[in-house]
Amino acid sequence: MPVSGEAGAGPDEHARTGLPDAGPEAAGPGPGAATVLHSLDGGVSWITLNRPEAMNAVTWDQRERIIALLADASADPGVRAVVLTATGRGFCAGADLRGAPAPARERVPGDVARTIRLGAQRLIAAVLDCEKPVIAAVNGTAAGIGAHLAFACDLVLAADTATFIEVFVRRGLVPDGGGAYLLPRLVGPQRAKELMFFGDALTAADAERLGLVNRTVPGGELEALAEEWAGRLAAGPTRALALTKQLVNASLDGDRATAFAAEAAAQEINMTTRDANEGVASFVERRSPEYRGY
């Protein structure tokens, strides 16, 4: 996929996941290297984690860069879709907390909750709240917050060698990054508990069977499929897609009256867009629509 270097994410650190591939010996690209790659191609913003030696365990700086790029995608009319992917064998092996700024004092009650709110939860919220559709192209292991990062995306594509692991229980931890919010909505409470209680690795094929993945393909075909799907989204009615995303994401959090009111409001807003009028006109005129994203 098309990529170009972004500002590096500081000294390399080791992952907190406990996965055998992501220990202290995982060196990463090193200081000054571009640990998040970014490019804009054909209206698609490509965001690529680039610490392959660390299985792309995400650092504090990387997290902040991803959040900023997703905010930029929302605000930039030239961006009409986003692809989130990674280099190497891992999509994201979890959170690398050793890359965070050193605490100024001894931890007190409230610090952990604040860290989660301002950290992992902000990252997942940035994906859910992005006004452009976000595709996860999962090239390898997605563990802990890495799995939740994929599940928060609007569409999930996976290489057939990818695995998804709710790794928290292996370390005696409670899932963070919105896992207990996302998983029951995707697979139901019983399946979510099974995944979180046991922490077993879930193959890409099984993840697709459960509805966590839209499409599984051989690893060599993942980039092409991501480009195809992102291109289709980038050619679509961007504001209508944004409003549709908002409606679907909110659909399980309220009652029918609230959902119907939100739907009506979204229709009202969308009918002020050039693309909605183009879609209606093209139907009447029996031609293909030409959407411009506004």
mmCIF file of C-alpha atoms in Angstrom:
data_model
loop_
_atom_site.group_PDB
_atom_site.id
_atom_site.type_symbol
_atom_site.label_atom_id
_atom_site.label_comp_id
_atom_site.label_asym_id
_atom_site.label_seq_id
_atom_site.Cartn_x
_atom_site.Cartn_y
_atom_site.Cartn_z
ATOM 1 C CA MET A 1 0.000 0.000 0.000
ATOM 2 C CA PRO A 2 1.174 3.579 -0.583
ATOM 3 C CA VAL A 3 3.040 4.947 2.420
ATOM 4 C CA SER A 4 5.352 7.760 3.343
ATOM 5 C CA GLY A 5 7.180 8.518 6.579
ATOM 6 C CA GLU A 6 5.654 10.422 9.469
ATOM 7 C CA ALA A 7 7.331 11.727 12.588
ATOM 8 C CA GLY A 8 8.934 8.949 14.604
ATOM 9 C CA ALA A 9 7.552 7.744 17.907
ATOM 10 C CA GLY A 10 10.605 7.980 20.102
ATOM 11 C CA PRO A 11 12.716 5.232 21.649
ATOM 12 C CA ASP A 12 11.614 1.693 21.042
ATOM 13 C CA GLU A 13 10.015 -0.137 23.952
ATOM 14 C CA HIS A 14 8.698 -3.633 24.523
ATOM 15 C CA ALA A 15 5.085 -4.724 24.498
ATOM 16 C CA ARG A 16 2.955 -5.406 27.584
ATOM 17 C CA THR A 17 1.054 -8.254 25.949
ATOM 18 C CA GLY A 18 3.156 -11.211 27.067
ATOM 19 C CA LEU A 19 3.066 -12.627 23.533
ATOM 20 C CA PRO A 20 6.271 -14.544 22.774
ATOM 21 C CA ASP A 21 6.977 -12.521 19.624
ATOM 22 C CA ALA A 22 6.849 -9.152 21.391
ATOM 23 C CA GLY A 23 9.348 -9.330 24.240
ATOM 24 C CA PRO A 24 12.069 -6.901 25.329
ATOM 25 C CA GLU A 25 14.325 -8.157 22.560
ATOM 26 C CA ALA A 26 11.948 -6.758 19.915
ATOM 27 C CA ALA A 27 13.971 -3.832 18.680
ATOM 28 C CA GLY A 28 11.599 -1.888 16.418
ATOM 29 C CA PRO A 29 12.856 0.567 13.807
ATOM 30 C CA GLY A 30 14.813 2.559 16.412
ATOM 31 C CA PRO A 31 14.887 6.204 17.460
ATOM 32 C CA GLY A 32 14.013 8.664 14.738
ATOM 33 C CA ALA A 33 12.456 6.057 12.457
ATOM 34 C CA ALA A 34 8.941 6.483 11.129
ATOM 35 C CA THR A 35 6.879 4.215 13.369
ATOM 36 C CA VAL A 36 3.636 5.428 11.805
ATOM 37 C CA LEU A 37 3.561 5.655 8.017
ATOM 38 C CA HIS A 38 0.964 7.778 6.290
ATOM 39 C CA SER A 39 -0.072 8.685 2.759
ATOM 40 C CA LEU A 40 -3.106 9.990 0.918
ATOM 41 C CA ASP A 41 -3.845 8.261 -2.368
ATOM 42 C CA GLY A 42 -7.019 8.627 -4.406
ATOM 43 C CA GLY A 43 -8.951 10.024 -1.467
ATOM 44 C CA VAL A 44 -7.826 7.176 0.803
ATOM 45 C CA SER A 45 -5.795 7.903 3.931
ATOM 46 C CA TRP A 46 -3.433 4.989 4.603
ATOM 47 C CA ILE A 47 -2.285 4.726 8.236
ATOM 48 C CA THR A 48 0.333 2.030 8.799
ATOM 49 C CA LEU A 49 1.871 0.938 12.092
ATOM 50 C CA ASN A 50 5.576 0.351 11.473
ATOM 51 C CA ARG A 51 7.293 -1.423 14.368
ATOM 52 C CA PRO A 52 7.426 -4.902 12.812
ATOM 53 C CA GLU A 53 10.146 -6.227 15.134
ATOM 54 C CA ALA A 54 7.836 -5.432 18.090
ATOM 55 C CA MET A 55 4.797 -6.935 16.352
ATOM 56 C CA ASN A 56 3.548 -3.328 16.168
ATOM 57 C CA ALA A 57 2.848 -3.050 19.875
ATOM 58 C CA VAL A 58 1.560 0.521 19.955
ATOM 59 C CA THR A 59 3.472 3.179 21.873
ATOM 60 C CA TRP A 60 2.116 6.348 23.462
ATOM 61 C CA ASP A 61 3.444 8.465 20.595
ATOM 62 C CA GLN A 62 2.036 6.138 17.945
ATOM 63 C CA ARG A 63 -1.352 6.230 19.613
ATOM 64 C CA GLU A 64 -1.361 10.021 19.593
ATOM 65 C CA ARG A 65 -0.313 10.090 15.941
ATOM 66 C CA ILE A 66 -3.105 7.719 14.911
ATOM 67 C CA ILE A 67 -5.671 9.778 16.826
ATOM 68 C CA ALA A 68 -4.431 12.940 15.099
ATOM 69 C CA LEU A 69 -4.514 11.336 11.636
ATOM 70 C CA LEU A 70 -8.091 10.132 12.179
ATOM 71 C CA ALA A 71 -9.115 13.630 13.283
ATOM 72 C CA ASP A 72 -7.418 15.034 10.186
ATOM 73 C CA ALA A 73 -9.310 12.542 8.027
ATOM 74 C CA SER A 74 -12.618 13.722 9.485
ATOM 75 C CA ALA A 75 -11.817 17.378 8.780
ATOM 76 C CA ASP A 76 -10.210 16.992 5.351
ATOM 77 C CA PRO A 77 -12.692 16.903 2.436
ATOM 78 C CA GLY A 78 -9.943 15.323 0.349
ATOM 79 C CA VAL A 79 -10.063 12.210 2.545
ATOM 80 C CA ARG A 80 -13.015 9.962 1.792
ATOM 81 C CA ALA A 81 -11.914 6.659 3.350
ATOM 82 C CA VAL A 82 -9.246 5.387 5.742
ATOM 83 C CA VAL A 83 -7.263 2.133 5.803
ATOM 84 C CA LEU A 84 -5.562 1.116 9.045
ATOM 85 C CA THR A 85 -2.918 -1.587 8.653
ATOM 86 C CA ALA A 86 0.625 -2.552 9.670
ATOM 87 C CA THR A 87 3.933 -3.883 8.432
ATOM 88 C CA GLY A 88 5.454 -7.275 9.206
ATOM 89 C CA ARG A 89 3.802 -10.260 10.864
ATOM 90 C CA GLY A 90 1.776 -8.381 13.449
ATOM 91 C CA PHE A 91 -1.123 -5.977 13.092
ATOM 92 C CA CYS A 92 -0.799 -4.795 16.696
ATOM 93 C CA ALA A 93 0.371 -6.953 19.603
ATOM 94 C CA GLY A 94 -1.176 -4.692 22.225
ATOM 95 C CA ALA A 95 -0.229 -1.567 24.133
ATOM 96 C CA ASP A 96 3.393 -0.674 24.805
ATOM 97 C CA LEU A 97 2.975 1.343 27.982
ATOM 98 C CA ARG A 98 6.702 1.799 28.479
ATOM 99 C CA GLY A 99 6.612 4.428 25.754
ATOM 100 C CA ALA A 100 4.350 6.651 27.867
ATOM 101 C CA PRO A 101 5.692 9.717 29.691
ATOM 102 C CA ALA A 102 7.130 8.898 33.120
ATOM 103 C CA PRO A 103 4.730 9.647 36.012
ATOM 104 C CA ALA A 104 5.597 12.726 38.044
ATOM 105 C CA ARG A 105 4.594 11.088 41.338
ATOM 106 C CA GLU A 106 3.565 7.833 42.974
ATOM 107 C CA ARG A 107 0.322 6.394 41.636
ATOM 108 C CA VAL A 108 -2.828 7.199 43.611
ATOM 109 C CA PRO A 109 -6.446 6.003 43.272
ATOM 110 C CA GLY A 110 -7.956 7.396 40.086
ATOM 111 C CA ASP A 111 -4.732 7.404 38.089
ATOM 112 C CA VAL A 112 -5.370 4.084 36.330
ATOM 113 C CA ALA A 113 -8.920 5.008 35.320
ATOM 114 C CA ARG A 114 -7.675 8.363 34.012
ATOM 115 C CA THR A 115 -4.896 6.667 32.051
ATOM 116 C CA ILE A 116 -7.387 4.311 30.412
ATOM 117 C CA ARG A 117 -9.817 7.123 29.578
ATOM 118 C CA LEU A 118 -7.142 9.326 28.049
ATOM 119 C CA GLY A 119 -5.280 6.465 26.397
ATOM 120 C CA ALA A 120 -6.820 3.259 25.082
ATOM 121 C CA GLN A 121 -10.376 4.577 25.149
ATOM 122 C CA ARG A 122 -9.420 7.735 23.227
ATOM 123 C CA LEU A 123 -7.806 5.597 20.532
ATOM 124 C CA ILE A 124 -10.870 3.396 20.061
ATOM 125 C CA ALA A 125 -13.196 6.408 20.196
ATOM 126 C CA ALA A 126 -11.128 8.096 17.483
ATOM 127 C CA VAL A 127 -11.870 5.180 15.155
ATOM 128 C CA LEU A 128 -15.557 4.985 16.067
ATOM 129 C CA ASP A 129 -16.012 8.766 15.764
ATOM 130 C CA CYS A 130 -14.037 9.252 12.547
ATOM 131 C CA GLU A 131 -16.392 10.800 10.001
ATOM 132 C CA LYS A 132 -14.938 8.721 7.185
ATOM 133 C CA PRO A 133 -15.328 4.935 6.870
ATOM 134 C CA VAL A 134 -12.342 3.086 8.345
ATOM 135 C CA ILE A 135 -11.147 -0.282 7.041
ATOM 136 C CA ALA A 136 -8.860 -2.491 9.113
ATOM 137 C CA ALA A 137 -6.512 -4.567 6.953
ATOM 138 C CA VAL A 138 -5.299 -7.052 9.553
ATOM 139 C CA ASN A 139 -2.056 -8.550 8.309
ATOM 140 C CA GLY A 140 -1.140 -10.606 11.376
ATOM 141 C CA THR A 141 -1.593 -10.923 15.142
ATOM 142 C CA ALA A 142 -4.107 -8.517 16.687
ATOM 143 C CA ALA A 143 -3.947 -8.861 20.465
ATOM 144 C CA GLY A 144 -5.424 -6.885 23.331
ATOM 145 C CA ILE A 145 -5.908 -3.273 22.312
ATOM 146 C CA GLY A 146 -4.751 -4.347 18.843
ATOM 147 C CA ALA A 147 -7.783 -6.610 18.487
ATOM 148 C CA HIS A 148 -10.074 -3.847 19.733
ATOM 149 C CA LEU A 149 -8.494 -1.416 17.288
ATOM 150 C CA ALA A 150 -9.525 -3.744 14.465
ATOM 151 C CA PHE A 151 -13.004 -4.434 15.873
ATOM 152 C CA ALA A 152 -13.708 -0.698 16.171
ATOM 153 C CA CYS A 153 -13.225 -0.245 12.432
ATOM 154 C CA ASP A 154 -16.234 -0.139 10.136
ATOM 155 C CA LEU A 155 -15.021 -3.000 7.957
ATOM 156 C CA VAL A 156 -12.426 -5.640 8.817
ATOM 157 C CA LEU A 157 -10.353 -7.495 6.243
ATOM 158 C CA ALA A 158 -7.871 -10.123 7.402
ATOM 159 C CA ALA A 159 -5.061 -12.217 6.009
ATOM 160 C CA ASP A 160 -5.797 -15.897 6.471
ATOM 161 C CA THR A 161 -2.774 -16.131 8.796
ATOM 162 C CA ALA A 162 -4.046 -13.388 11.126
ATOM 163 C CA THR A 163 -5.121 -14.167 14.687
ATOM 164 C CA PHE A 164 -7.168 -12.242 17.243
ATOM 165 C CA ILE A 165 -6.431 -12.646 20.955
ATOM 166 C CA GLU A 166 -8.204 -11.214 24.002
ATOM 167 C CA VAL A 167 -4.902 -11.445 25.830
ATOM 168 C CA PHE A 168 -5.864 -9.553 29.001
ATOM 169 C CA VAL A 169 -6.982 -12.575 31.024
ATOM 170 C CA ARG A 170 -3.585 -14.204 30.483
ATOM 171 C CA ARG A 171 -2.068 -11.407 32.598
ATOM 172 C CA GLY A 172 -4.896 -11.191 35.143
ATOM 173 C CA LEU A 173 -6.164 -7.950 33.623
ATOM 174 C CA VAL A 174 -9.587 -6.545 32.804
ATOM 175 C CA PRO A 175 -10.031 -5.794 29.069
ATOM 176 C CA ASP A 176 -9.564 -2.156 28.145
ATOM 177 C CA GLY A 177 -9.925 -0.119 24.983
ATOM 178 C CA GLY A 178 -13.673 -0.658 24.849
ATOM 179 C CA GLY A 179 -13.482 -4.427 24.461
ATOM 180 C CA ALA A 180 -16.436 -5.152 26.751
ATOM 181 C CA TYR A 181 -18.421 -2.579 24.762
ATOM 182 C CA LEU A 182 -17.428 -3.717 21.267
ATOM 183 C CA LEU A 183 -17.434 -7.505 21.477
ATOM 184 C CA PRO A 184 -20.966 -8.121 22.836
ATOM 185 C CA ARG A 185 -22.325 -5.875 20.095
ATOM 186 C CA LEU A 186 -20.462 -7.865 17.445
ATOM 187 C CA VAL A 187 -20.861 -11.455 18.630
ATOM 188 C CA GLY A 188 -23.262 -11.387 21.600
ATOM 189 C CA PRO A 189 -22.492 -11.594 25.334
ATOM 190 C CA GLN A 190 -21.860 -15.348 25.560
ATOM 191 C CA ARG A 191 -19.313 -15.409 22.731
ATOM 192 C CA ALA A 192 -17.713 -12.238 24.061
ATOM 193 C CA LYS A 193 -17.298 -13.825 27.503
ATOM 194 C CA GLU A 194 -15.828 -16.982 25.978
ATOM 195 C CA LEU A 195 -13.206 -14.956 24.125
ATOM 196 C CA MET A 196 -12.401 -12.769 27.138
ATOM 197 C CA PHE A 197 -12.537 -15.474 29.831
ATOM 198 C CA PHE A 198 -10.165 -17.895 28.067
ATOM 199 C CA GLY A 199 -7.962 -15.619 25.976
ATOM 200 C CA ASP A 200 -7.570 -18.261 23.257
ATOM 201 C CA ALA A 201 -6.184 -17.257 19.869
ATOM 202 C CA LEU A 202 -8.945 -16.920 17.292
ATOM 203 C CA THR A 203 -8.021 -17.670 13.701
ATOM 204 C CA ALA A 204 -9.047 -15.316 10.915
ATOM 205 C CA ALA A 205 -11.413 -17.963 9.555
ATOM 206 C CA ASP A 206 -13.116 -18.372 12.933
ATOM 207 C CA ALA A 207 -13.263 -14.599 13.372
ATOM 208 C CA GLU A 208 -15.022 -14.339 10.020
ATOM 209 C CA ARG A 209 -17.430 -17.112 11.007
ATOM 210 C CA LEU A 210 -18.308 -15.226 14.209
ATOM 211 C CA GLY A 211 -18.860 -11.964 12.342
ATOM 212 C CA LEU A 212 -15.756 -10.155 13.601
ATOM 213 C CA VAL A 213 -14.194 -10.104 10.127
ATOM 214 C CA ASN A 214 -15.917 -9.199 6.861
ATOM 215 C CA ARG A 215 -13.560 -11.064 4.540
ATOM 216 C CA THR A 216 -10.544 -13.363 4.923
ATOM 217 C CA VAL A 217 -8.076 -13.684 2.049
ATOM 218 C CA PRO A 218 -4.568 -15.048 1.487
ATOM 219 C CA GLY A 219 -1.980 -12.635 2.825
ATOM 220 C CA GLY A 220 -0.749 -11.726 -0.643
ATOM 221 C CA GLU A 221 -4.229 -10.519 -1.596
ATOM 222 C CA LEU A 222 -4.934 -8.376 1.474
ATOM 223 C CA GLU A 223 -3.498 -5.111 0.171
ATOM 224 C CA ALA A 224 -5.310 -5.376 -3.157
ATOM 225 C CA LEU A 225 -8.635 -6.081 -1.467
ATOM 226 C CA ALA A 226 -8.128 -3.165 0.946
ATOM 227 C CA GLU A 227 -7.365 -0.892 -2.007
ATOM 228 C CA GLU A 228 -10.471 -2.113 -3.846
ATOM 229 C CA TRP A 229 -12.839 -1.637 -0.904
ATOM 230 C CA ALA A 230 -11.326 1.709 0.071
ATOM 231 C CA GLY A 231 -11.565 2.885 -3.531
ATOM 232 C CA ARG A 232 -15.243 2.006 -3.648
ATOM 233 C CA LEU A 233 -15.852 3.894 -0.418
ATOM 234 C CA ALA A 234 -13.832 6.894 -1.640
ATOM 235 C CA ALA A 235 -16.003 7.060 -4.747
ATOM 236 C CA GLY A 236 -19.185 6.995 -2.684
ATOM 237 C CA PRO A 237 -21.378 9.680 -1.083
ATOM 238 C CA THR A 238 -19.075 10.551 1.813
ATOM 239 C CA ARG A 239 -21.526 12.473 4.002
ATOM 240 C CA ALA A 240 -24.190 9.809 3.585
ATOM 241 C CA LEU A 241 -21.653 7.188 4.658
ATOM 242 C CA ALA A 242 -20.695 9.284 7.698
ATOM 243 C CA LEU A 243 -24.308 9.645 8.779
ATOM 244 C CA THR A 244 -24.963 5.948 8.181
ATOM 245 C CA LYS A 245 -21.944 5.087 10.343
ATOM 246 C CA GLN A 246 -23.258 7.280 13.155
ATOM 247 C CA LEU A 247 -26.715 5.697 12.997
ATOM 248 C CA VAL A 248 -25.400 2.126 13.045
ATOM 249 C CA ASN A 249 -22.888 2.780 15.821
ATOM 250 C CA ALA A 250 -25.598 4.338 18.008
ATOM 251 C CA SER A 251 -28.302 1.811 17.157
ATOM 252 C CA LEU A 252 -27.695 -0.531 20.106
ATOM 253 C CA ASP A 253 -27.365 2.208 22.704
ATOM 254 C CA GLY A 254 -30.887 3.625 22.645
ATOM 255 C CA ASP A 255 -34.535 2.742 22.171
ATOM 256 C CA ARG A 256 -36.519 2.627 18.953
ATOM 257 C CA ALA A 257 -37.898 6.157 19.316
ATOM 258 C CA THR A 258 -34.386 7.559 19.704
ATOM 259 C CA ALA A 259 -33.110 5.562 16.731
ATOM 260 C CA PHE A 260 -36.017 6.664 14.523
ATOM 261 C CA ALA A 261 -35.528 10.308 15.517
ATOM 262 C CA ALA A 262 -31.805 10.074 14.710
ATOM 263 C CA GLU A 263 -32.603 8.483 11.352
ATOM 264 C CA ALA A 264 -35.023 11.256 10.429
ATOM 265 C CA ALA A 265 -32.492 13.915 11.454
ATOM 266 C CA ALA A 266 -29.781 12.220 9.404
ATOM 267 C CA GLN A 267 -32.067 12.165 6.362
ATOM 268 C CA GLU A 268 -32.793 15.862 6.809
ATOM 269 C CA ILE A 269 -29.097 16.710 6.991
ATOM 270 C CA ASN A 270 -28.124 14.431 4.126
ATOM 271 C CA MET A 271 -30.676 15.896 1.724
ATOM 272 C CA THR A 272 -28.817 19.209 1.916
ATOM 273 C CA THR A 273 -25.727 17.629 0.331
ATOM 274 C CA ARG A 274 -24.749 17.834 -3.298
ATOM 275 C CA ASP A 275 -24.214 14.040 -3.433
ATOM 276 C CA ALA A 276 -27.752 13.222 -2.296
ATOM 277 C CA ASN A 277 -29.206 15.425 -4.997
ATOM 278 C CA GLU A 278 -26.806 13.924 -7.528
ATOM 279 C CA GLY A 279 -27.896 10.437 -6.525
ATOM 280 C CA VAL A 280 -31.567 11.264 -7.069
ATOM 281 C CA ALA A 281 -30.872 13.098 -10.329
ATOM 282 C CA SER A 282 -28.769 10.246 -11.701
ATOM 283 C CA PHE A 283 -31.579 7.787 -10.959
ATOM 284 C CA VAL A 284 -34.137 9.937 -12.746
ATOM 285 C CA GLU A 285 -31.769 10.481 -15.671
ATOM 286 C CA ARG A 286 -30.788 6.811 -15.802
ATOM 287 C CA ARG A 287 -27.041 7.360 -15.508
ATOM 288 C CA SER A 288 -24.297 6.490 -13.037
ATOM 289 C CA PRO A 289 -23.899 9.026 -10.206
ATOM 290 C CA GLU A 290 -20.717 11.045 -9.790
ATOM 291 C CA TYR A 291 -20.246 11.635 -6.080
ATOM 292 C CA ARG A 292 -17.831 14.325 -4.902
ATOM 293 C CA GLY A 293 -17.920 13.749 -1.177
ATOM 294 C CA TYR A 294 -20.042 16.724 -0.107
#
